XYZ file of C-alpha atoms in Angstrom:
559
model
C 13.216 9.164 -37.394
C 10.810 12.044 -37.399
C 12.755 15.369 -36.761
C 10.044 16.523 -34.317
C 10.105 13.324 -32.402
C 13.958 13.535 -32.213
C 13.846 17.267 -31.300
C 11.350 16.913 -28.405
C 13.604 13.703 -27.071
C 16.919 15.830 -27.268
C 15.090 18.787 -25.669
C 13.796 16.768 -22.808
C 17.266 14.929 -22.253
C 18.991 18.376 -21.983
C 16.317 19.710 -19.692
C 16.029 16.707 -17.290
C 19.905 16.066 -17.734
C 20.441 19.517 -16.392
C 18.147 19.063 -13.470
C 19.638 15.557 -12.311
C 23.065 15.402 -13.610
C 24.325 18.923 -13.078
C 23.970 18.887 -9.231
C 25.586 15.587 -9.100
C 28.567 16.891 -11.084
C 28.680 20.040 -9.065
C 28.868 17.874 -6.088
C 31.583 15.944 -7.259
C 33.403 18.881 -8.322
C 32.771 20.696 -5.133
C 34.267 17.745 -3.070
C 37.469 18.333 -4.743
C 37.315 22.121 -4.275
C 38.825 24.179 -1.488
C 35.448 26.010 -0.641
C 32.632 28.043 -2.267
C 34.739 30.849 -2.668
C 37.842 28.840 -3.915
C 35.882 26.823 -6.511
C 38.306 25.399 -9.012
C 41.254 25.095 -6.843
C 41.245 21.417 -6.491
C 42.486 19.246 -3.389
C 42.039 15.884 -1.975
C 42.234 17.457 1.569
C 38.516 17.245 1.938
C 38.323 13.566 1.465
C 41.154 13.027 3.615
C 39.446 15.244 6.310
C 36.066 13.632 5.974
C 37.190 9.981 6.367
C 39.750 10.523 8.923
C 37.276 12.052 11.281
C 37.146 9.825 14.386
C 33.586 10.713 14.940
C 32.476 9.495 11.659
C 32.594 5.830 12.590
C 30.087 6.276 15.642
C 27.836 8.299 12.902
C 27.884 5.399 10.581
C 27.186 2.825 13.272
C 24.230 5.036 14.289
C 23.145 5.331 10.747
C 23.297 1.531 10.219
C 21.330 0.889 13.331
C 18.644 3.524 12.419
C 18.358 2.556 8.952
C 18.269 -1.190 9.109
C 16.009 -1.165 12.246
C 13.482 1.150 11.034
C 13.382 -0.619 7.544
C 13.075 -3.906 9.120
C 9.965 -2.792 11.489
C 8.484 -1.114 8.449
C 8.547 -4.427 6.251
C 7.524 -6.676 8.853
C 4.678 -4.509 9.728
C 3.707 -4.258 6.102
C 3.980 -7.937 5.561
C 1.609 -8.570 8.479
C -0.992 -6.128 7.418
C -0.730 -7.261 3.794
C -1.495 -10.837 4.703
C -4.258 -9.752 7.025
C -5.785 -7.679 4.066
C -5.521 -9.976 1.366
C -5.344 -13.351 2.614
C -7.832 -13.336 5.752
C -11.439 -12.394 6.558
C -10.452 -9.487 8.882
C -13.455 -6.991 9.003
C -13.401 -3.338 7.764
C -10.672 -3.904 5.209
C -11.022 -0.168 4.063
C -8.904 0.727 7.007
C -5.882 -0.792 4.986
C -6.429 1.590 2.122
C -6.564 4.523 4.603
C -3.448 3.291 6.481
C -1.587 3.049 3.130
C -2.745 6.525 1.738
C -3.452 9.021 4.549
C -0.058 8.918 6.195
C 1.691 10.174 3.062
C -0.339 13.668 3.620
C 1.354 14.238 7.117
C 4.562 15.817 7.035
C 7.139 13.848 8.661
C 8.349 16.584 10.481
C 5.063 16.914 11.964
C 4.534 13.349 12.669
C 8.175 13.407 14.453
C 6.972 16.474 16.374
C 3.772 14.864 17.359
C 5.797 11.993 19.020
C 8.001 14.398 20.843
C 4.951 16.078 22.303
C 3.835 12.651 23.398
C 7.039 11.109 24.769
C 9.939 13.521 25.353
C 11.279 13.006 28.773
C 10.661 16.428 30.346
C 6.956 17.297 29.747
C 5.759 14.676 27.057
C 2.004 14.266 27.406
C 2.502 10.315 28.161
C 5.038 11.052 30.523
C 3.051 13.628 32.553
C 0.040 11.179 32.591
C 2.367 8.242 33.692
C 3.868 10.566 36.340
C 0.441 11.795 37.791
C -1.055 8.424 37.767
C 1.779 6.681 39.355
C 3.500 9.254 41.370
C 6.830 8.863 39.648
C 9.517 11.569 39.877
C 10.390 11.259 36.049
C 8.861 10.069 33.170
C 9.730 6.461 32.020
C 9.467 7.108 28.231
C 12.272 8.890 26.117
C 11.292 9.342 22.462
C 14.820 11.139 22.067
C 16.607 7.717 21.759
C 17.751 5.410 18.924
C 14.846 3.068 19.755
C 12.378 6.115 19.480
C 13.967 7.217 16.163
C 13.666 3.571 14.742
C 10.054 3.287 15.918
C 8.810 6.688 14.181
C 10.757 6.045 11.070
C 9.343 2.578 10.933
C 5.805 3.663 11.083
C 6.496 6.395 8.417
C 7.886 4.155 5.908
C 5.418 1.336 6.655
C 2.596 2.574 4.328
C 5.375 2.640 1.021
C 6.239 -0.914 1.967
C 2.670 -2.073 2.128
C 1.963 -0.657 -1.237
C 4.558 -2.789 -2.603
C 3.984 -5.938 -0.809
C 0.264 -5.902 -0.694
C -0.148 -6.429 -4.682
C 2.014 -9.142 -4.822
C 0.454 -11.002 -1.735
C -2.967 -10.378 -3.479
C -1.875 -12.133 -6.485
C -0.423 -15.162 -4.658
C -1.871 -18.551 -5.775
C -2.783 -20.247 -2.328
C -2.832 -23.894 -4.351
C 1.070 -23.874 -3.953
C 0.541 -23.883 -0.228
C -2.055 -26.241 -0.176
C -0.039 -28.675 -2.471
C 3.070 -28.220 0.070
C 0.914 -29.383 3.063
C -0.568 -32.192 1.042
C 2.893 -33.581 0.728
C 3.405 -33.174 4.474
C 5.115 -30.082 4.778
C 4.173 -28.164 7.993
C 3.117 -24.374 8.266
C 6.716 -23.146 8.875
C 8.215 -25.234 6.405
C 5.610 -24.177 3.981
C 6.004 -20.588 5.008
C 10.030 -20.711 4.454
C 10.217 -22.960 1.232
C 7.012 -21.656 -0.620
C 5.392 -18.494 0.428
C 8.451 -16.230 1.285
C 10.597 -17.482 -1.863
C 7.534 -16.363 -4.228
C 7.098 -13.125 -2.412
C 10.774 -12.615 -2.123
C 11.260 -9.862 -4.879
C 8.236 -7.631 -3.370
C 9.775 -8.054 0.295
C 13.274 -7.377 -0.820
C 11.912 -4.406 -3.084
C 10.069 -2.982 -0.049
C 13.178 -3.499 2.297
C 15.549 -1.768 -0.226
C 13.369 1.187 -0.740
C 12.909 1.497 2.807
C 16.935 1.604 3.496
C 16.981 4.303 0.583
C 14.144 6.397 2.260
C 15.715 5.891 5.880
C 18.977 6.748 4.635
C 17.640 10.105 3.067
C 15.626 10.828 6.051
C 16.243 14.105 7.822
C 12.983 14.900 9.894
C 12.984 12.089 12.365
C 16.909 12.184 13.192
C 16.724 16.080 13.436
C 13.524 16.264 15.829
C 14.284 13.046 17.840
C 18.040 12.332 17.396
C 19.629 15.760 17.814
C 18.125 16.352 21.422
C 19.390 12.939 22.475
C 22.785 13.302 20.922
C 21.928 10.287 18.543
C 23.639 11.656 15.314
C 23.225 9.964 11.979
C 24.636 11.033 8.514
C 21.943 13.292 7.433
C 22.456 15.480 10.747
C 26.132 15.011 10.573
C 26.126 16.431 7.037
C 23.876 19.172 7.890
C 25.951 20.437 10.750
C 28.992 20.608 8.616
C 27.349 23.400 6.595
C 25.379 25.101 9.060
C 27.332 24.851 12.349
C 30.305 27.400 13.224
C 31.737 30.230 11.553
C 33.306 28.384 8.737
C 31.034 25.641 7.368
C 32.910 23.122 5.289
C 30.893 22.765 2.223
C 33.798 20.651 0.611
C 34.188 18.006 3.299
C 30.245 17.630 3.142
C 30.507 17.265 -0.566
C 33.009 14.551 -0.170
C 31.147 12.587 2.355
C 27.892 13.184 0.291
C 29.434 11.527 -2.650
C 29.712 8.095 -0.836
C 26.295 8.448 0.645
C 24.940 9.229 -3.127
C 26.750 6.347 -4.471
C 25.250 3.909 -2.021
C 21.793 5.307 -2.767
C 22.364 4.944 -6.493
C 23.175 1.138 -6.097
C 20.218 0.611 -3.956
C 17.872 2.152 -6.411
C 19.467 0.046 -9.184
C 18.869 -3.154 -6.779
C 15.336 -1.961 -6.188
C 14.317 -1.540 -10.004
C 16.143 -4.962 -10.706
C 13.831 -6.479 -7.938
C 10.742 -4.840 -9.218
C 11.574 -5.862 -12.775
C 11.872 -9.825 -11.643
C 8.179 -10.334 -10.999
C 7.706 -12.353 -14.117
C 10.060 -14.762 -12.760
C 7.659 -15.368 -9.879
C 4.327 -15.487 -11.578
C 1.599 -17.760 -9.918
C -1.579 -16.587 -11.503
C -2.436 -18.326 -14.939
C -5.280 -18.492 -17.094
C -6.580 -21.534 -15.209
C -6.422 -23.223 -11.797
C -5.996 -20.021 -9.893
C -8.547 -18.736 -7.349
C -8.318 -16.345 -4.426
C -8.532 -18.025 -1.024
C -9.691 -16.306 2.213
C -8.221 -17.708 5.434
C -10.706 -17.537 8.454
C -9.194 -16.194 11.524
C -11.847 -17.607 13.777
C -11.575 -16.347 17.262
C -8.535 -14.211 16.363
C -10.703 -12.069 13.976
C -11.681 -9.202 16.468
C -8.328 -9.150 18.258
C -6.239 -8.610 15.043
C -8.828 -5.994 13.927
C -8.386 -4.352 16.950
C -4.415 -4.337 16.477
C -4.980 -2.669 12.843
C -7.499 -0.156 14.459
C -4.829 0.695 17.034
C -2.238 0.988 14.287
C -4.385 3.291 12.330
C -5.150 5.363 15.157
C -1.419 5.740 16.075
C -0.239 6.411 12.320
C -3.209 8.594 11.387
C -5.373 10.047 14.052
C -2.872 10.602 16.793
C -0.403 12.899 15.265
C -3.173 15.392 14.082
C -4.999 15.289 17.547
C -1.630 15.873 19.591
C -0.924 18.789 17.296
C -4.527 20.144 17.404
C -4.675 19.870 21.268
C -1.219 21.596 21.883
C -2.053 24.196 19.437
C -4.820 25.287 22.021
C -3.356 24.778 25.519
C -0.768 27.470 26.967
C 1.675 24.755 27.662
C 2.147 20.914 27.868
C -0.680 19.689 30.025
C -2.312 16.304 30.410
C -5.906 16.488 29.214
C -8.136 17.552 31.960
C -10.883 19.937 32.766
C -8.346 22.471 33.658
C -6.630 22.065 30.443
C -9.724 22.524 28.347
C -10.607 25.635 30.546
C -7.359 27.136 29.740
C -7.595 26.701 25.900
C -7.337 29.843 23.774
C -6.387 30.876 20.127
C -3.337 32.612 21.327
C -0.867 30.344 19.453
C -2.851 30.744 16.408
C -2.858 34.592 16.590
C 0.755 34.391 17.282
C 1.449 32.508 13.931
C -0.890 34.212 11.790
C 0.834 37.660 12.911
C 4.191 36.279 12.339
C 5.881 37.869 9.289
C 8.354 34.958 8.811
C 5.265 32.362 9.206
C 3.287 34.215 6.860
C 6.271 34.444 4.159
C 7.035 30.640 4.564
C 3.114 30.102 4.001
C 3.356 31.999 0.664
C 6.377 30.627 -0.398
C 5.069 27.102 0.367
C 1.883 27.591 -1.506
C 3.694 29.209 -4.609
C 6.255 26.095 -4.626
C 3.089 23.479 -4.076
C 1.000 24.766 -7.013
C 3.178 26.442 -9.420
C 5.927 23.942 -8.721
C 3.475 20.894 -9.274
C 2.130 22.245 -12.227
C 5.383 22.701 -13.888
C 6.498 19.171 -12.878
C 3.380 17.672 -14.396
C 3.752 19.482 -17.500
C 7.520 18.287 -17.899
C 6.309 14.714 -16.550
C 3.761 14.692 -19.233
C 6.067 15.093 -22.168
C 8.552 12.789 -20.346
C 6.028 10.182 -20.158
C 4.856 10.916 -23.711
C 8.266 10.179 -25.083
C 9.094 7.216 -23.003
C 5.936 5.386 -23.508
C 4.451 6.462 -26.898
C 7.443 7.756 -29.141
C 9.908 5.109 -27.990
C 12.801 6.978 -29.746
C 16.714 5.906 -29.422
C 17.011 8.408 -26.753
C 14.071 7.432 -24.579
C 15.808 4.755 -22.553
C 18.421 7.342 -21.672
C 15.560 9.954 -20.884
C 13.895 7.405 -18.521
C 17.290 6.659 -16.981
C 17.939 10.518 -16.163
C 14.510 10.894 -14.939
C 14.585 8.075 -12.298
C 18.192 8.997 -11.311
C 16.878 11.696 -8.946
C 14.933 8.883 -7.034
C 18.196 7.973 -5.545
C 19.001 11.572 -4.248
C 19.310 11.840 -0.508
C 17.967 15.349 0.189
C 20.711 16.612 2.211
C 23.281 15.382 -0.054
C 21.480 16.681 -3.334
C 20.910 19.984 -1.655
C 24.680 20.464 -1.093
C 25.066 19.736 -5.014
C 22.308 22.248 -5.670
C 24.149 24.929 -3.507
C 27.163 24.365 -5.465
C 25.341 24.745 -8.707
C 23.368 27.876 -7.599
C 25.969 29.636 -5.419
C 27.888 31.280 -8.509
C 24.266 32.439 -10.133
C 21.739 34.909 -8.936
C 19.372 32.026 -8.074
C 21.257 31.185 -4.863
C 19.196 31.481 -1.812
C 16.037 32.412 -3.721
C 12.385 30.730 -3.832
C 13.293 29.767 -7.646
C 16.399 27.738 -6.674
C 13.962 25.798 -4.442
C 11.465 25.381 -7.398
C 14.218 23.974 -9.477
C 15.490 21.786 -6.797
C 12.044 20.268 -5.926
C 11.133 19.688 -9.656
C 14.540 17.766 -10.135
C 14.354 15.839 -6.985
C 10.594 14.771 -7.199
C 10.220 14.429 -10.944
C 9.869 10.578 -10.867
C 6.880 10.996 -8.746
C 5.202 13.011 -11.679
C 6.390 10.704 -14.421
C 5.292 7.364 -12.601
C 1.577 7.773 -12.759
C 1.577 9.540 -16.219
C 3.676 7.024 -17.857
C 1.056 4.221 -16.467
C -1.679 6.446 -17.885
C -0.064 6.931 -21.231
C 0.009 2.928 -21.393
C -3.822 2.680 -21.334
C -4.223 5.175 -24.183
C -4.189 3.133 -27.517
C -2.052 4.388 -30.339
C -5.017 4.226 -32.911
C -6.399 7.228 -31.156
C -3.295 9.307 -31.816
C -2.885 7.783 -35.384
C -6.329 8.561 -36.471
C -5.853 12.230 -35.417
C -2.783 12.839 -37.157
C -4.231 11.213 -40.221
C -6.980 13.749 -40.196
C -4.462 16.556 -40.220
C -4.149 17.627 -36.725
C -0.640 18.416 -35.292
C 1.092 16.423 -32.616
C 0.552 19.272 -30.323
C -3.153 19.584 -31.031
C -3.417 15.602 -30.962
C -1.750 15.981 -27.324
C -4.249 18.818 -26.223
C -7.473 17.667 -27.732
C -7.005 13.835 -27.665
C -4.577 12.622 -25.317
C -4.530 15.049 -22.272
C -8.342 14.691 -21.637
C -7.923 10.875 -21.515
C -5.022 11.369 -19.013
C -6.942 13.527 -16.547
C -6.964 10.791 -13.793
C -3.246 10.266 -14.147
C -2.364 13.932 -14.361
C -4.529 14.718 -11.087
C -2.714 11.809 -9.307
C 0.629 13.149 -10.387
C -0.302 16.653 -9.379
C -1.478 15.720 -6.013
C 1.434 13.639 -5.397
C 3.801 16.520 -6.307
C 1.951 19.134 -4.548
C 2.001 17.319 -1.136
C 5.643 16.589 -1.575
C 6.513 20.020 -2.358
C 4.347 21.392 0.594
C 6.087 19.293 3.194
C 9.487 19.089 1.606
C 12.212 19.444 4.390
C 15.740 17.873 3.661
C 16.244 19.857 0.519
C 14.880 23.121 1.959
C 16.919 23.218 5.086
C 20.198 23.505 3.020
C 18.873 25.747 0.223
C 16.544 28.057 1.890
C 17.740 31.501 3.357
C 16.103 34.369 5.146
C 13.506 35.430 2.670
C 12.915 32.192 0.995
C 11.729 30.248 4.212
C 9.024 27.404 3.792
C 6.407 25.847 6.127
C 8.499 22.807 6.850
C 11.615 24.961 7.651
C 9.522 27.269 10.009
C 8.029 24.440 11.780
C 11.594 23.010 12.655
C 12.406 26.399 13.723
C 9.649 26.483 16.180
C 10.931 22.975 17.186
C 14.343 24.199 18.096
C 13.132 27.258 20.149
C 10.632 24.887 21.958
C 7.608 26.681 20.691
C 5.248 23.768 20.780
C 1.909 25.765 20.386
C 2.988 27.974 17.543
C 4.532 24.878 16.102
C 1.337 22.875 16.261
C -0.807 25.601 14.824
C 1.515 25.926 11.806
C 1.521 22.229 11.511
C -2.458 22.110 11.411
C -2.270 24.796 8.755
C 0.122 22.619 6.678
C -2.422 19.571 6.813
C -5.302 21.555 6.261
C -3.762 23.046 2.844
C -2.474 19.668 1.840
C -5.945 18.308 2.208
C -7.580 21.387 0.572
C -5.080 20.920 -2.531
C -6.147 17.218 -2.911
C -9.912 18.235 -2.886
C -9.527 21.015 -5.271
C -7.276 18.679 -7.639
C -9.916 15.975 -7.615
C -12.782 18.644 -8.282
C -10.896 19.874 -11.118
C -9.986 16.637 -12.512
C -13.905 15.732 -12.489
C -14.726 18.997 -14.357
C -12.226 18.747 -17.014
C -11.887 14.963 -17.428
C -12.887 13.021 -20.567
C -16.708 12.232 -20.597
C -18.317 9.331 -22.604
C -20.173 10.585 -25.490
């Protein structure tokens, strides 16, 4: 084997292994340690304390209801939308692309807060409107409940499920269904015996990934569950390390190991399911044709449903935050409310030292972190796809291991990792944690881009005397610009909105925007929160636009 190839592969294995395995190892060791200041004094008491807590069973039940309920809602909505988009003549299909992409740019904490502003039982805008309209003594809606948590988390996870199910639905050969009906099977029998079995890998993959995301979710349980005393594992773990005079990091690590193990198994199952696609191929070189199902009189009503869902998921959160940022307190939109609007909350945010520091830290993490993450992802993708050395499979496994990391759990692992070093409670610690956790989001688009670059281009450059680094810089990278831009945008927006890892690792001086938004929510400062939230969305949008412009400027051009 070429020594340069071997050296690059080993170096990347060490770097990625340090980023992904080290916090897990520290989490394991921490679960047996007496405390942060007594690391190395091992005991089983933390496991006994964690699993003998009588309150844990209620938390586990709530977690199961929250995770399964929200995932089921997200999968069913995605299946419904994917069918409409790929199999019917519903108008304005561009809405589906918007519905699948734009919600990813809205931080989960802001989406949760927007629903709290709409439907909290005391002064939610929807409740105030219903009380004024029908003369009610109290608002009938309560978003601070398990059903509210399930609804909001389901809406947040629906775009991801759609992106998994829609391609499988689009490539489904409808002649299979037609053959079933010719032989006398009804619509329901055809659905159960033909359609769903063929789509089973995609549906199950979407469901499993939804469970992983819901299990790791912190924003929705914290914003909507905590006020209603609906505690799930994420908030339960956070309280262990943040509430009281003596946080129990060892107990949290002991319980976190179980959560991490479940998440790793689920991610393994997800990758197994997504790898089974070849067993369910229905498109061949002949006999396949896409078919469109006419909706008839249901065409416009179903379009109205999709438009309403688009409004709820995309427009409503931003409109609610924008409106709340200008009014002095929660007010139903009216002439008086618009007359009372001012820039008071915006001025308070822009003059708040902590908010400005959080803005500075988040911008640094988004720009510098995404750039370093993409650079590392570029080399990892190159080794996995192009070099295919003996260690490439191990490198790929280490890379995607972090995909299974629930933020709160791995944050505790990083805390044990950093606490004995000068990096503890610094922005650098957050930078390392972000890159480690979101590395798969950079490797995926770049690995796909590397597949599109033929090996002959690299071989021709090497034959002409160029080194591998020169070949990478002059030949390969310009051809990868679309993948690089996609990876950078994905990582930058993820870093800008990251909450679950941040609430564990950030300390005074290393605050980020998502943590500051959560702090405003805890204090009931809805106006300042909304103003800061709009700033977050604006920055995220600006980063996407700038990245696209840079990609167009430096991308490979035809001769």
